Tab-separated table of C-alpha atoms and ligand atoms in Angstrom:
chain	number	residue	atom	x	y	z
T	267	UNK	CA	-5.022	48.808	-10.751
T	268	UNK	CA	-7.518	45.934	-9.858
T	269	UNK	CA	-5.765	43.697	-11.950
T	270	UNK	CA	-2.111	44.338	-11.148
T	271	UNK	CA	-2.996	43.463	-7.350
T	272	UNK	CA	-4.473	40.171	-8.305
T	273	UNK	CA	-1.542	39.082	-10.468
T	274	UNK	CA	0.912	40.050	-7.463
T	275	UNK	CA	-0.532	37.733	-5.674
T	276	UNK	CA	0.998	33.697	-6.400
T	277	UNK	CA	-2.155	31.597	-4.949
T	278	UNK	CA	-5.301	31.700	-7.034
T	279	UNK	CA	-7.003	34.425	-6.124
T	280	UNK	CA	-10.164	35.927	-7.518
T	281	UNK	CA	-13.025	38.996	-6.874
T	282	UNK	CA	-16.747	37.923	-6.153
T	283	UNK	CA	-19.383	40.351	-6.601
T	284	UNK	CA	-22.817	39.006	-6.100
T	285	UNK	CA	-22.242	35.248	-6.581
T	286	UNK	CA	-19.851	36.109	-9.426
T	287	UNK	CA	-16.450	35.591	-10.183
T	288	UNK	CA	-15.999	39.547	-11.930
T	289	UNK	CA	-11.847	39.221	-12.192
T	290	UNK	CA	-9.076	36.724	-11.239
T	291	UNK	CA	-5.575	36.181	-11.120
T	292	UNK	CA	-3.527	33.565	-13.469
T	293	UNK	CA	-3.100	31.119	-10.785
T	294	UNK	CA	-7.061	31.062	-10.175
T	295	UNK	CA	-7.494	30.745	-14.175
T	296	UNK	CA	-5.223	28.128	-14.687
T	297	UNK	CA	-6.714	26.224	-11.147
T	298	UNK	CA	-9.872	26.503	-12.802
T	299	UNK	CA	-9.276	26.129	-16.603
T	300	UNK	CA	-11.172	29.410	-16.748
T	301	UNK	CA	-11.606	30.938	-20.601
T	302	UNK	CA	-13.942	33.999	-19.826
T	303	UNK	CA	-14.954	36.348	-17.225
T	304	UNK	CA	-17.407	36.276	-15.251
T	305	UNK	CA	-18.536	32.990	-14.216
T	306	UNK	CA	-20.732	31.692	-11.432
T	307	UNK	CA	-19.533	30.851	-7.994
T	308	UNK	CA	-21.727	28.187	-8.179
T	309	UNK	CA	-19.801	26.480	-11.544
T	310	UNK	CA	-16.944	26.428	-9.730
T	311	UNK	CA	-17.256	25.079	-6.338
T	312	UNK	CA	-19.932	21.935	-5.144
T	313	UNK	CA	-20.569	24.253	-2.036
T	314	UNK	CA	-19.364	27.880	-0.847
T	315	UNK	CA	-20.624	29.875	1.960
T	316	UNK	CA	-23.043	32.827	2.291
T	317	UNK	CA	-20.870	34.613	4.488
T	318	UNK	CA	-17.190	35.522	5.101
T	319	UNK	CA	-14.823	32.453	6.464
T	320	UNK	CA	-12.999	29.698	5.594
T	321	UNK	CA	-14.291	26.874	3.901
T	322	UNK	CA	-13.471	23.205	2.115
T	323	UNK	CA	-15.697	21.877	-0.669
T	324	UNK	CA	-14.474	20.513	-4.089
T	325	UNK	CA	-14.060	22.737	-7.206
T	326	UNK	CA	-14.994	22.253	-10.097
T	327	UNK	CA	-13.146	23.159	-13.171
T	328	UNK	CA	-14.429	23.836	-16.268
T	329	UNK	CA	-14.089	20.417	-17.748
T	330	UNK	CA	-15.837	18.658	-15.106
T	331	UNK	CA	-13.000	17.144	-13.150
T	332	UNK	CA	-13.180	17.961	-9.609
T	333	UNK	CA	-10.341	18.763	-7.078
T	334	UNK	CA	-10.447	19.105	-3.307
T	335	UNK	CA	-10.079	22.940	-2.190
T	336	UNK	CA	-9.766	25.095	0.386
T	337	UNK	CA	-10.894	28.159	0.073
T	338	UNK	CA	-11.302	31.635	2.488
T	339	UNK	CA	-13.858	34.404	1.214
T	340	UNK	CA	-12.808	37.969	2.575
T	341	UNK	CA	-14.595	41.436	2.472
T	342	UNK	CA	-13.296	43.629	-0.271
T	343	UNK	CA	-14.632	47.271	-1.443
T	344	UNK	CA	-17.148	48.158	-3.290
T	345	UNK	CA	-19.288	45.484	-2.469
T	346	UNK	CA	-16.947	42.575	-3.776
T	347	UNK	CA	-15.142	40.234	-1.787
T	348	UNK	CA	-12.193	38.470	-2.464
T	349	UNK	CA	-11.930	34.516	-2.809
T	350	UNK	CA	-8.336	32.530	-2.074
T	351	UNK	CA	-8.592	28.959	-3.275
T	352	UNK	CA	-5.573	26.432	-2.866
T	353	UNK	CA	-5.928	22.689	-4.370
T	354	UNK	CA	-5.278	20.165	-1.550
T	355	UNK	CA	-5.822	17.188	-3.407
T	356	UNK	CA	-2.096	16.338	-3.141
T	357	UNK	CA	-1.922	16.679	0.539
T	358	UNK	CA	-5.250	14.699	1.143
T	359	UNK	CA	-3.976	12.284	-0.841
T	360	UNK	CA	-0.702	11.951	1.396
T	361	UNK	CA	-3.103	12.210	4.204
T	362	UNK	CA	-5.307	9.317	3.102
T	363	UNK	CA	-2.162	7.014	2.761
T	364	UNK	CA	-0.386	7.733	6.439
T	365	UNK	CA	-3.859	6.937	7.916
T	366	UNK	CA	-4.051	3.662	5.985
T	367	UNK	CA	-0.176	2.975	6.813
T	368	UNK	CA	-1.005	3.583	10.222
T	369	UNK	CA	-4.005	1.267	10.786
T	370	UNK	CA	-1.828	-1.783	8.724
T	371	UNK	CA	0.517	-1.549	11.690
T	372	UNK	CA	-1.581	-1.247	14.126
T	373	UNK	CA	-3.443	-4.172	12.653
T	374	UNK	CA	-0.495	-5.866	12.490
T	375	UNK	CA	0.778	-5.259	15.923
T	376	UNK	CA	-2.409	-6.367	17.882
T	377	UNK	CA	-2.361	-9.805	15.245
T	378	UNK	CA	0.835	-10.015	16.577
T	379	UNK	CA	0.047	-10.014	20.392
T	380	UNK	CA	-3.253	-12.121	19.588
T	381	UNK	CA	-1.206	-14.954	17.843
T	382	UNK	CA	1.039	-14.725	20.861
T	383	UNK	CA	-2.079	-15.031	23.580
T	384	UNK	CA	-3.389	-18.093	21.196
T	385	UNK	CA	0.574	-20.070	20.701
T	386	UNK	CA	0.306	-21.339	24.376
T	387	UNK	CA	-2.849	-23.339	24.521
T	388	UNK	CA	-2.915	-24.210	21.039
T	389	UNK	CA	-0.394	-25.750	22.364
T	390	UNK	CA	-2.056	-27.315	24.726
T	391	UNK	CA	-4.703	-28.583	22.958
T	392	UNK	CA	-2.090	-30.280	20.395
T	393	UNK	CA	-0.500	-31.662	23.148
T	394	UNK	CA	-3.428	-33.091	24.912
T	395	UNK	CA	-4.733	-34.484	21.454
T	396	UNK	CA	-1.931	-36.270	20.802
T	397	UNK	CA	-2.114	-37.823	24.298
T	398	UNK	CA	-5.945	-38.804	23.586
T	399	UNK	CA	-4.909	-40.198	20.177
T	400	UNK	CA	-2.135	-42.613	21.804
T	401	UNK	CA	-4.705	-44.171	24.622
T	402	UNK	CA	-7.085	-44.627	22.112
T	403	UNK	CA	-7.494	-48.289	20.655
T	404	UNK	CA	-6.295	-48.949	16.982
T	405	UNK	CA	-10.072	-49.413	16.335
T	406	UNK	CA	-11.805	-46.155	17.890
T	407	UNK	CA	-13.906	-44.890	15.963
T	408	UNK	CA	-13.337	-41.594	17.758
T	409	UNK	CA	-10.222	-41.423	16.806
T	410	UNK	CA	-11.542	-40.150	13.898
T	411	UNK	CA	-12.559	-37.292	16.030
T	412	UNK	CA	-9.082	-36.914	17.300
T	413	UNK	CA	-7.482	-36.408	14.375
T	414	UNK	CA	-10.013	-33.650	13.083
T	415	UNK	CA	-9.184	-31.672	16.132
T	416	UNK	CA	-5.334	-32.074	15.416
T	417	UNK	CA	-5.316	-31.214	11.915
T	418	UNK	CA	-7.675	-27.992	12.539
T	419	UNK	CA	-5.586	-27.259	15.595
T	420	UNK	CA	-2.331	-27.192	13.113
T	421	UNK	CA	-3.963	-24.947	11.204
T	422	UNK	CA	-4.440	-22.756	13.666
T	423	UNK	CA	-0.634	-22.822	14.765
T	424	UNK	CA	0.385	-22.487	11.167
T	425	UNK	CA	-1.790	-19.235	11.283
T	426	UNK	CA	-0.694	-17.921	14.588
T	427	UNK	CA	3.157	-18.540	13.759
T	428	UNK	CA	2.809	-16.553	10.484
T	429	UNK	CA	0.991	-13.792	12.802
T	430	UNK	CA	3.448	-13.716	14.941
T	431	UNK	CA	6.616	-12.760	12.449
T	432	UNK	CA	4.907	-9.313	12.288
T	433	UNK	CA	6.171	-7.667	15.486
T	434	UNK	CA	9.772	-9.500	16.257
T	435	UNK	CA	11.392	-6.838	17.610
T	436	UNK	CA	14.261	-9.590	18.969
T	437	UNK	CA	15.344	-9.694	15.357
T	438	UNK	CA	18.330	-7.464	14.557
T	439	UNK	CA	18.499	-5.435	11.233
T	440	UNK	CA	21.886	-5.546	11.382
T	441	UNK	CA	23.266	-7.700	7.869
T	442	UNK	CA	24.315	-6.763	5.023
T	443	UNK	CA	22.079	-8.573	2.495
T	444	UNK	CA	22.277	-8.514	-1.680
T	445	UNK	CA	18.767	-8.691	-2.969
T	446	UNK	CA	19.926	-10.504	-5.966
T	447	UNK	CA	20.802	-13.107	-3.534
T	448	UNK	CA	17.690	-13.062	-2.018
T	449	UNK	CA	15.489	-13.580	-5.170
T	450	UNK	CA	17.895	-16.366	-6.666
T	451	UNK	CA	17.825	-18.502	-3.542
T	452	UNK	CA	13.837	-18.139	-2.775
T	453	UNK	CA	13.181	-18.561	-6.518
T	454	UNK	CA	15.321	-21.811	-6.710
T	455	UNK	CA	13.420	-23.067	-3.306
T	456	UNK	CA	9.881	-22.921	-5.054
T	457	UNK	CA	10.730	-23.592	-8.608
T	458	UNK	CA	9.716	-26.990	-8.713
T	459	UNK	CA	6.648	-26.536	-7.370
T	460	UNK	CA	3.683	-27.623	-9.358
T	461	UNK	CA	2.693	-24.218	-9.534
T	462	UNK	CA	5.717	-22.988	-11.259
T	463	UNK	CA	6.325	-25.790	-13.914
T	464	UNK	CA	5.233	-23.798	-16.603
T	465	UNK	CA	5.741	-20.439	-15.870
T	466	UNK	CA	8.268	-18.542	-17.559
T	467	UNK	CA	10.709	-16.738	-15.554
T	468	UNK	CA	12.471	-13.666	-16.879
T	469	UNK	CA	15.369	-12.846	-15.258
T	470	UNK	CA	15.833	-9.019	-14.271
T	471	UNK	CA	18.433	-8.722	-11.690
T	472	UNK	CA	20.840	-5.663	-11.809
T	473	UNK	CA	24.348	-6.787	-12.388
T	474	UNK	CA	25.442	-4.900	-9.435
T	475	UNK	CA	23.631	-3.909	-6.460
T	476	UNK	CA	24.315	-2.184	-2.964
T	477	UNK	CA	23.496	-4.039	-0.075
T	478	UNK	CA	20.280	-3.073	2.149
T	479	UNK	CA	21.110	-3.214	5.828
T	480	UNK	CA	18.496	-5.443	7.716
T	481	UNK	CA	17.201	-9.200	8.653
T	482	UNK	CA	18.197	-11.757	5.977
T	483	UNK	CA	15.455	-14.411	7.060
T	484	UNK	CA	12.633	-11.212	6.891
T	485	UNK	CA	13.990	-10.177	3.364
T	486	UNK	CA	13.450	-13.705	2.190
T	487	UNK	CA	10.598	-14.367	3.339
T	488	UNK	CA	8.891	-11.116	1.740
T	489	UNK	CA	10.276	-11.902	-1.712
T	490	UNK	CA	9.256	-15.433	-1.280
T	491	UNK	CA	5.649	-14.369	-0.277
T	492	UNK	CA	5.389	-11.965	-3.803
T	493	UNK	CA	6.864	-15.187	-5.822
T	494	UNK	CA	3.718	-17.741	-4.107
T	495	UNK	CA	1.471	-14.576	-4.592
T	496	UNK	CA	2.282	-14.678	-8.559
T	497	UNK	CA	2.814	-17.633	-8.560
T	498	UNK	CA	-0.898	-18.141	-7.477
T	499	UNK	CA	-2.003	-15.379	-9.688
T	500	UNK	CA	-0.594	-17.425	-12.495
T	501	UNK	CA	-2.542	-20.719	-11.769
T	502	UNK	CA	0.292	-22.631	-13.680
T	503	UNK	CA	0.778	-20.566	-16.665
T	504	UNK	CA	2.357	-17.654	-17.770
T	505	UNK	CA	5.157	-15.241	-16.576
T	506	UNK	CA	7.292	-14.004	-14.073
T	507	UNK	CA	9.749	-11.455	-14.195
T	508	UNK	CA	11.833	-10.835	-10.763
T	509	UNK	CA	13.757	-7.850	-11.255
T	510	UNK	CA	16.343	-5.770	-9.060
T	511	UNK	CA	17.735	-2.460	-9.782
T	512	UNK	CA	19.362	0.835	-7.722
T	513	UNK	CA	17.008	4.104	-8.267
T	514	UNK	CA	19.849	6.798	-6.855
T	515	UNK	CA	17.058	9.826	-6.314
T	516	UNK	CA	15.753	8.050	-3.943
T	517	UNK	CA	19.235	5.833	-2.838
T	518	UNK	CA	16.791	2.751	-2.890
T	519	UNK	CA	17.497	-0.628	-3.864
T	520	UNK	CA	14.254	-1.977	-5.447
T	521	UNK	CA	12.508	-4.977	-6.137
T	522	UNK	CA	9.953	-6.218	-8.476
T	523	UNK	CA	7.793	-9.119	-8.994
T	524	UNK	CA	5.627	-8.983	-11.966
T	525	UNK	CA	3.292	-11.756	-12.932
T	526	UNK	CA	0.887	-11.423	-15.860
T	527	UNK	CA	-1.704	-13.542	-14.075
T	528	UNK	CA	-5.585	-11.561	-14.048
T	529	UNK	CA	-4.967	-8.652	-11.805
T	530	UNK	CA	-5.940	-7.033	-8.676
T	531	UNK	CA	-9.828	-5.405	-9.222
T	532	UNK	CA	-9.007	-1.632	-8.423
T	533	UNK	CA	-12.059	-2.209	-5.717
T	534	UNK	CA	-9.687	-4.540	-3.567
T	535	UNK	CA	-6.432	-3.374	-3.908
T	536	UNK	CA	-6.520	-1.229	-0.443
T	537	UNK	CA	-7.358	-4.259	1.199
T	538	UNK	CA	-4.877	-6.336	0.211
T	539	UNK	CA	-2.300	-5.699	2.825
T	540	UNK	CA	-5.009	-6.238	5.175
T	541	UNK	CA	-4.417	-9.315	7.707
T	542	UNK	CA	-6.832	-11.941	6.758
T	543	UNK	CA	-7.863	-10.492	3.468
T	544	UNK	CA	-7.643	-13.341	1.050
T	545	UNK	CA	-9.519	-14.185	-2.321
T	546	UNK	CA	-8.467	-17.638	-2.221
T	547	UNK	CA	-11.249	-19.858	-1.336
T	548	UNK	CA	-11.619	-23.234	0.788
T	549	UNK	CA	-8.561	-22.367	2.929
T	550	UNK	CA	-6.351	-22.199	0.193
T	551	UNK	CA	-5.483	-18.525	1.432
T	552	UNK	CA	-4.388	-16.873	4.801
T	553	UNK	CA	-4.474	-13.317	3.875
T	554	UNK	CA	-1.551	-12.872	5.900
T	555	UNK	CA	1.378	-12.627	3.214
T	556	UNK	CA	0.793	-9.022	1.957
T	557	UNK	CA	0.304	-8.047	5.350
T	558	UNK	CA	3.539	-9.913	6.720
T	559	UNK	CA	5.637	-8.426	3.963
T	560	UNK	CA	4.061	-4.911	4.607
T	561	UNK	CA	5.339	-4.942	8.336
T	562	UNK	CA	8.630	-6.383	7.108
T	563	UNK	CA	9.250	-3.596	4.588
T	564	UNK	CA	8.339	-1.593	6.800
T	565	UNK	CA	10.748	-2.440	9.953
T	566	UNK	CA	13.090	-1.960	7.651
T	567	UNK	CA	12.289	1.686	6.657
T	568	UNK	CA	11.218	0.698	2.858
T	569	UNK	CA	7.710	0.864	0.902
T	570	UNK	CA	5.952	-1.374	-1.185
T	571	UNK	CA	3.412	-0.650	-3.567
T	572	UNK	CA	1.370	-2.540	-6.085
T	573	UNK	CA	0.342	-1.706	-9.987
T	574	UNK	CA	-2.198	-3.585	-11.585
T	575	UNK	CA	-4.452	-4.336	-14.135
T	576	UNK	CA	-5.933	-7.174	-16.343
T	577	UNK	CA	-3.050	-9.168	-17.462
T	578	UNK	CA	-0.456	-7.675	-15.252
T	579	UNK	CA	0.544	-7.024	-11.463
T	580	UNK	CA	3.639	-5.618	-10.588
T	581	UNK	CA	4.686	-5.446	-6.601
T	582	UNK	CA	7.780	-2.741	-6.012
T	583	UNK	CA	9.940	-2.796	-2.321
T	584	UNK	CA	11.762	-0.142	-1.892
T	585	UNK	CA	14.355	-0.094	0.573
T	586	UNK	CA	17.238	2.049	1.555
T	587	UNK	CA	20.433	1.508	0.359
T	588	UNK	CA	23.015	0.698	3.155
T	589	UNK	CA	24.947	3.522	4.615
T	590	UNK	CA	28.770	2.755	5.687
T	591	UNK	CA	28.965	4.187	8.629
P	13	LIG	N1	0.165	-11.215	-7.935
P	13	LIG	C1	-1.129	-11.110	-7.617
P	13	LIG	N2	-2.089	-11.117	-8.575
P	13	LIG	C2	-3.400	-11.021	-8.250
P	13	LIG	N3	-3.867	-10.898	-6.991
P	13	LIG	C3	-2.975	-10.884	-5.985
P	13	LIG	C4	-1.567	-10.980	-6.230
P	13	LIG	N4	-0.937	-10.922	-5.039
P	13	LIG	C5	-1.894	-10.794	-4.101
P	13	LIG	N5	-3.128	-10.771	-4.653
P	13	LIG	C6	-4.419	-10.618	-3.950
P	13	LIG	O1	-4.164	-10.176	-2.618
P	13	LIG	C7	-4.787	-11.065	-1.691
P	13	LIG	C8	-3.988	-11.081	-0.407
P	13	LIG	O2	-2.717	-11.685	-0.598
P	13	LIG	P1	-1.971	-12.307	0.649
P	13	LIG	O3	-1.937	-11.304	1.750
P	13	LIG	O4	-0.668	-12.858	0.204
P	13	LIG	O5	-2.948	-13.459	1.130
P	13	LIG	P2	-3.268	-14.878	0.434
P	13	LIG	O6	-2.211	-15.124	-0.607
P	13	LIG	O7	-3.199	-15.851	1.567
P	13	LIG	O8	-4.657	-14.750	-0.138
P	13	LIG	C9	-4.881	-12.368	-2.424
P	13	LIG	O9	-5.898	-13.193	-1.902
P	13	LIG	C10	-5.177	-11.933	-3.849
P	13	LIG	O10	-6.540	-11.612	-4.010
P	14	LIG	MG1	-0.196	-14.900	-0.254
């Protein structure tokens, strides 16, 4: 009778009677890769409570992989009490990437109003050290000096205006823009680039391709910021494939950009999107070009993602197919 109320039951479910698990349904088995009965409480969970109430721990199944549960321990008769477990790794997991897609925008946003507080006098101090530079004599040896301060200051614009093409909310999404376009005419403005002499390309574009409604100038310049990023990757050698295709589950148009340069270390790769997270060394690097194409990809209601390991990286943008309206 015991059993047939367990098995009625769809969520694992399971009877404890003094720290043991004494019977349990087939969800709780399978949840737990149980073989025999009974087993410790303590096997199957890092923590659980003395008492009655609801609780969250990991469990532990029998071949030492953990998941993240939630679990509710309830009086019974006869001195047992029953145990309801659910596996919320899935959901934690979703949770863990809305929270990091949330603080990359808000990043992204205050950049953006920074670099906006900092265009104005940068400007001024370009201005005025221009003006310093013509008064000075040919001879100066301050002018030295001068142009320091202008090239640093340049920098600095070069840095803000990149920060500032994360929040343009002035810019319509209104086109009509083929991806395959996209990719041919960014490709063709960076192939001969020292960088790309010797890299081979490989050309994956889908024959035919629906258009993704949104802001030509943004769509290049996220597809051109994945071709430097290989590009970099590659150091001069290797290859590139840039491939398009339609995925119709999902009605996304999708692009790739796979180098087989070294990899992102798995111990980076949530920080990439990051403004100002850069590997590149002696200001060879902004850190702003994951993070500029994550709030363009974004604007424009798609997702990117990255795969990597040694010897290959792949970046996929996903964005919606346009919808004739
Ligand atoms: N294709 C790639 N292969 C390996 N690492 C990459 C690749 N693309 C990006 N990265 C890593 O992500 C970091 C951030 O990239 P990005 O935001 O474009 O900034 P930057 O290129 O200025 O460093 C890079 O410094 C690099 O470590
Ligand atoms: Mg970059």
């Amino acid at each position: 009778m015991k059993k047939d109320f367990l098995e009625e039951i769809k969520d694992p479910l399971a009877l404890v009677r003094e720290g043991q698990v004494v019977a349990a349904n087939e969800a709780f088995r399978l949840l737990f890769h149980l073989e025999g009965l009974p087993v410790e409480l303590r096997r199957l969970f890092e923590h659980y409570p003395a008492d009655y109430g609801l609780f969250e721990t990991r469990g532990k199944r029998l071949d030492g992989s953990l998941f993240e549960a939630e679990a509710v321990l309830l009086p019974f008769q006869d001195g047992q009490k029953q145990l309801l477990v659910r596996d919320v790794s899935q959901r934690r997991a979703t949770e863990k990437m809305w929270l990091q897609a949330e603080r990359l925008t808000a990043m992204g946003k205050l950049a953006g109003e920074i670099a906006h507080e900092i265009n104005n006098p940068l400007g001024g101090i370009l201005l005025y050290a221009n003006l310093l530079r013509e008064d000075l004599p040919e001879a100066s040896p301050l002018l030295l000096h001068v142009d320091k301060i202008i090239k640093l200051a340049t920098r600095c614009r070069i840095i803000a205006k990149a920060l500032l093409n994360f929040g343009r909310p002035e810019d319509t999404l209104e086109e009509w823009v083929d991806l395959n376009q996209v990719v041919r005419d960014m490709f063709s403005l960076i192939e001969d680039h020292r960088l790309f002499k010797a890299v081979t390309v490989r050309w994956e574009l889908a024959e035919t391709l629906p258009f993704v409604q949104g802001n030509r100038s943004q769509l290049e310049q996220l597809t051109l910021n994945l071709i430097i990023n290989a590009g970099e990757a590659l150091a001069g050698q290797g290859h590139l494939v840039l491939r398009t295709y339609y995925q119709s589950r999902e009605e996304v148009v999708v692009l790739e950009v796979e180098d087989d340069g070294p990899g992102i270390p798995p111990e980076i790769r949530e920080k990439i999107f990051e403004p100002f997270f850069t590997t590149k060394k002696g200001g060879k690097g902004t850190g702003l070009g994951l993070a500029i194409c994550h709030g363009i990809v974004k604007r424009h209601g798609g997702t990117i993602e990255v795969e990597s390991q040694p010897g290959r990286t792949l970046f996929r943008v996903k964005l919606p197919k346009i919808h004739y309206e």
